[in-house]
Amino acid sequence: MSNTAPIQKIVSDETKMLACQAGDNESFAELYRSYQLPLTRYCKRITGRQDIAEEAVQEVFLRAYKASARFSTWLYCIARNYCINQGKLLATRAKKTDIDEQWALSSPESTDGAAEANRIRRCVNTILRQLPETHRKIVVQYYSTPQSCEDIAASSAISLALVKTTLYRFRVRLRDNLGN
């Protein structure tokens, strides 16, 4: 009797995407199940509205069929562009949206932890409000999605140096403001 578990074949998102393009509906369903929830949260952070975020996810998956880059990078790029376009239509609403709605932090279990989390949340929100929109989007995208600096640069059509510099400066400001 063997102690080895069956080896599962791990199929990359790119392979699933190619299968989708060839008409494999199950591959599309797997991609949808994997990305629907995180992508909806990401789109809500950008738009500030759940209904628009859900609509964006539907549109993103339709557009993703034509992708040729790494699937997750392409998917977030499509989501970003779609949400930005929706944001232009709702510019007044987007300006009024509080950063707390756009970047929800999970609440800790202890009361002491809750007080500290609230202090950090206020500090993060203050810094985010002071950042130019491009820099704010970089920070939110980095900390709320599973994307690397390289992926963010590629999906946003900006330099890798800008992404890294923005994140470094954000961390320095946060550390200085928190007094650590």
Coordinates of C-alpha atoms in Angstrom, one line a residue:
M1 CA 0.0 0.0 0.0
S2 CA 1.4 3.4 -1.0
N3 CA 1.3 6.4 1.3
T4 CA 1.4 8.9 -1.6
A5 CA -1.6 10.9 -2.3
P6 CA -2.8 11.2 -5.9
I7 CA -1.0 13.9 -7.7
Q8 CA -3.4 16.6 -8.9
K9 CA -2.6 18.2 -12.2
I10 CA -2.5 21.9 -11.6
V11 CA -3.8 23.8 -14.6
S12 CA -2.7 27.4 -14.9
D13 CA -5.1 30.2 -15.4
E14 CA -3.6 30.8 -18.8
T15 CA -4.3 27.2 -19.8
K16 CA -7.8 27.5 -18.6
M17 CA -8.2 30.7 -20.5
L18 CA -7.0 29.1 -23.7
A19 CA -9.5 26.2 -23.1
C20 CA -12.2 28.8 -22.6
Q21 CA -11.4 30.4 -25.9
A22 CA -11.6 26.9 -27.5
G23 CA -15.1 26.6 -26.1
D24 CA -14.5 24.7 -22.8
N25 CA -17.3 26.1 -20.5
E26 CA -16.0 24.2 -17.4
S27 CA -12.7 26.0 -17.6
F28 CA -14.5 29.3 -17.7
A29 CA -16.6 28.3 -14.7
E30 CA -13.5 27.4 -12.8
L31 CA -11.9 30.8 -13.6
Y32 CA -15.1 32.5 -12.6
R33 CA -15.3 30.7 -9.3
S34 CA -11.7 31.5 -8.5
Y35 CA -11.8 35.2 -9.3
Q36 CA -15.4 36.4 -8.9
L37 CA -15.4 37.3 -5.2
P38 CA -11.9 38.9 -5.0
L39 CA -12.5 40.7 -8.3
T40 CA -15.9 42.0 -7.0
R41 CA -14.2 43.3 -3.8
Y42 CA -11.5 45.0 -5.9
C43 CA -14.0 46.6 -8.2
K44 CA -16.1 47.8 -5.2
R45 CA -13.0 49.5 -3.8
I46 CA -12.5 51.4 -7.0
T47 CA -16.2 52.3 -7.7
G48 CA -17.5 52.5 -4.2
R49 CA -20.7 50.7 -5.2
Q50 CA -21.6 47.0 -5.0
D51 CA -24.0 47.1 -8.0
I52 CA -21.5 48.6 -10.3
A53 CA -18.8 46.3 -9.0
E54 CA -20.9 43.2 -9.8
E55 CA -21.7 44.6 -13.3
A56 CA -18.0 45.3 -13.8
V57 CA -17.1 41.7 -13.0
Q58 CA -19.6 40.4 -15.6
E59 CA -18.1 42.7 -18.2
V60 CA -14.6 41.8 -17.2
F61 CA -15.1 38.1 -17.7
L62 CA -16.7 38.8 -21.1
R63 CA -13.6 40.9 -22.2
A64 CA -11.2 38.4 -20.7
Y65 CA -11.9 35.9 -23.4
K66 CA -9.7 37.9 -25.7
A67 CA -6.8 38.0 -23.3
S68 CA -3.3 36.9 -24.3
A69 CA -1.3 38.0 -21.3
R70 CA -1.1 36.3 -17.9
F71 CA -4.7 35.8 -17.0
S72 CA -4.7 37.4 -13.5
T73 CA -2.8 40.4 -14.7
W74 CA -5.1 40.8 -17.7
L75 CA -8.2 40.3 -15.6
Y76 CA -7.2 43.0 -13.1
C77 CA -6.2 45.3 -15.9
I78 CA -9.7 44.9 -17.5
A79 CA -11.3 45.4 -14.1
R80 CA -9.4 48.6 -13.5
N81 CA -10.1 50.1 -16.8
Y82 CA -13.8 49.2 -16.7
C83 CA -14.2 50.7 -13.2
I84 CA -12.3 53.8 -14.2
N85 CA -14.7 54.3 -17.1
Q86 CA -17.6 53.8 -14.8
G87 CA -16.1 56.2 -12.3
K88 CA -16.0 58.9 -15.0
L89 CA -19.7 58.5 -15.2
L90 CA -20.1 58.7 -11.5
A91 CA -17.3 61.2 -10.7
T92 CA -19.3 63.1 -8.2
R93 CA -20.3 60.0 -6.3
A94 CA -16.7 58.6 -6.3
K95 CA -15.4 61.8 -4.7
K96 CA -17.8 61.5 -1.8
T97 CA -17.0 57.9 -1.1
D98 CA -15.1 57.4 2.1
I99 CA -11.8 55.6 1.9
D100 CA -13.1 53.2 4.6
E101 CA -15.7 51.8 2.1
Q102 CA -13.0 51.4 -0.5
W103 CA -10.4 49.7 1.6
A104 CA -12.1 47.7 4.4
L105 CA -9.8 46.3 7.0
S106 CA -10.8 43.2 8.9
S107 CA -11.7 43.8 12.5
P108 CA -9.5 42.1 15.2
E109 CA -11.0 39.8 17.8
S110 CA -9.8 41.6 21.0
T111 CA -10.8 45.1 22.3
D112 CA -7.2 46.2 22.5
G113 CA -6.6 44.9 19.0
A114 CA -9.7 46.8 17.8
A115 CA -8.5 50.1 19.2
E116 CA -5.1 49.6 17.6
A117 CA -6.7 48.6 14.3
N118 CA -8.9 51.7 14.4
R119 CA -5.8 53.9 15.0
I120 CA -4.0 52.2 12.1
R121 CA -7.1 52.5 9.8
R122 CA -7.4 56.2 10.6
C123 CA -3.8 56.7 9.8
V124 CA -4.0 54.7 6.6
N125 CA -7.1 56.6 5.5
T126 CA -5.4 59.9 6.2
I127 CA -2.4 59.1 4.2
L128 CA -4.5 57.6 1.3
R129 CA -6.6 60.8 1.1
Q130 CA -3.4 62.9 0.7
L131 CA -2.0 60.8 -2.1
P132 CA -2.5 61.6 -5.8
E133 CA -5.1 59.4 -7.3
T134 CA -2.5 57.3 -9.3
H135 CA -0.5 56.7 -6.2
R136 CA -3.6 55.8 -4.1
K137 CA -4.6 53.3 -6.7
I138 CA -1.2 51.7 -6.6
V139 CA -1.3 51.3 -2.8
V140 CA -4.8 49.9 -2.8
Q141 CA -4.1 47.5 -5.6
Y142 CA -1.0 46.2 -4.0
Y143 CA -2.5 45.6 -0.6
S144 CA -5.9 44.4 -1.7
T145 CA -5.0 42.1 -4.6
P146 CA -2.6 39.1 -5.0
Q147 CA -0.6 41.1 -7.6
S148 CA 3.1 41.7 -7.6
C149 CA 4.7 45.1 -8.3
E150 CA 5.5 43.9 -11.8
D151 CA 1.8 42.9 -12.4
I152 CA 0.6 46.3 -11.2
A153 CA 3.0 48.1 -13.4
A154 CA 2.0 46.0 -16.4
S155 CA -1.8 46.2 -15.8
S156 CA -1.6 50.0 -15.1
A157 CA 0.8 50.8 -17.9
I158 CA 3.2 52.6 -15.5
S159 CA 6.8 52.0 -14.7
L160 CA 7.9 49.4 -12.2
A161 CA 10.0 52.1 -10.5
L162 CA 6.9 54.3 -9.9
V163 CA 5.1 51.3 -8.3
K164 CA 8.0 50.5 -6.0
T165 CA 8.7 54.1 -5.1
T166 CA 5.1 54.8 -4.3
L167 CA 4.8 51.7 -2.0
Y168 CA 8.1 52.6 -0.3
R169 CA 7.0 56.2 0.4
F170 CA 3.6 55.0 1.6
R171 CA 5.2 52.6 4.1
V172 CA 7.6 55.3 5.3
R173 CA 4.8 57.7 5.9
L174 CA 2.7 55.1 7.6
R175 CA 5.6 54.1 9.9
D176 CA 6.4 57.8 10.7
N177 CA 2.7 58.6 11.4
L178 CA 2.3 55.5 13.6
G179 CA 5.5 56.4 15.5
N180 CA 7.1 53.0 15.0

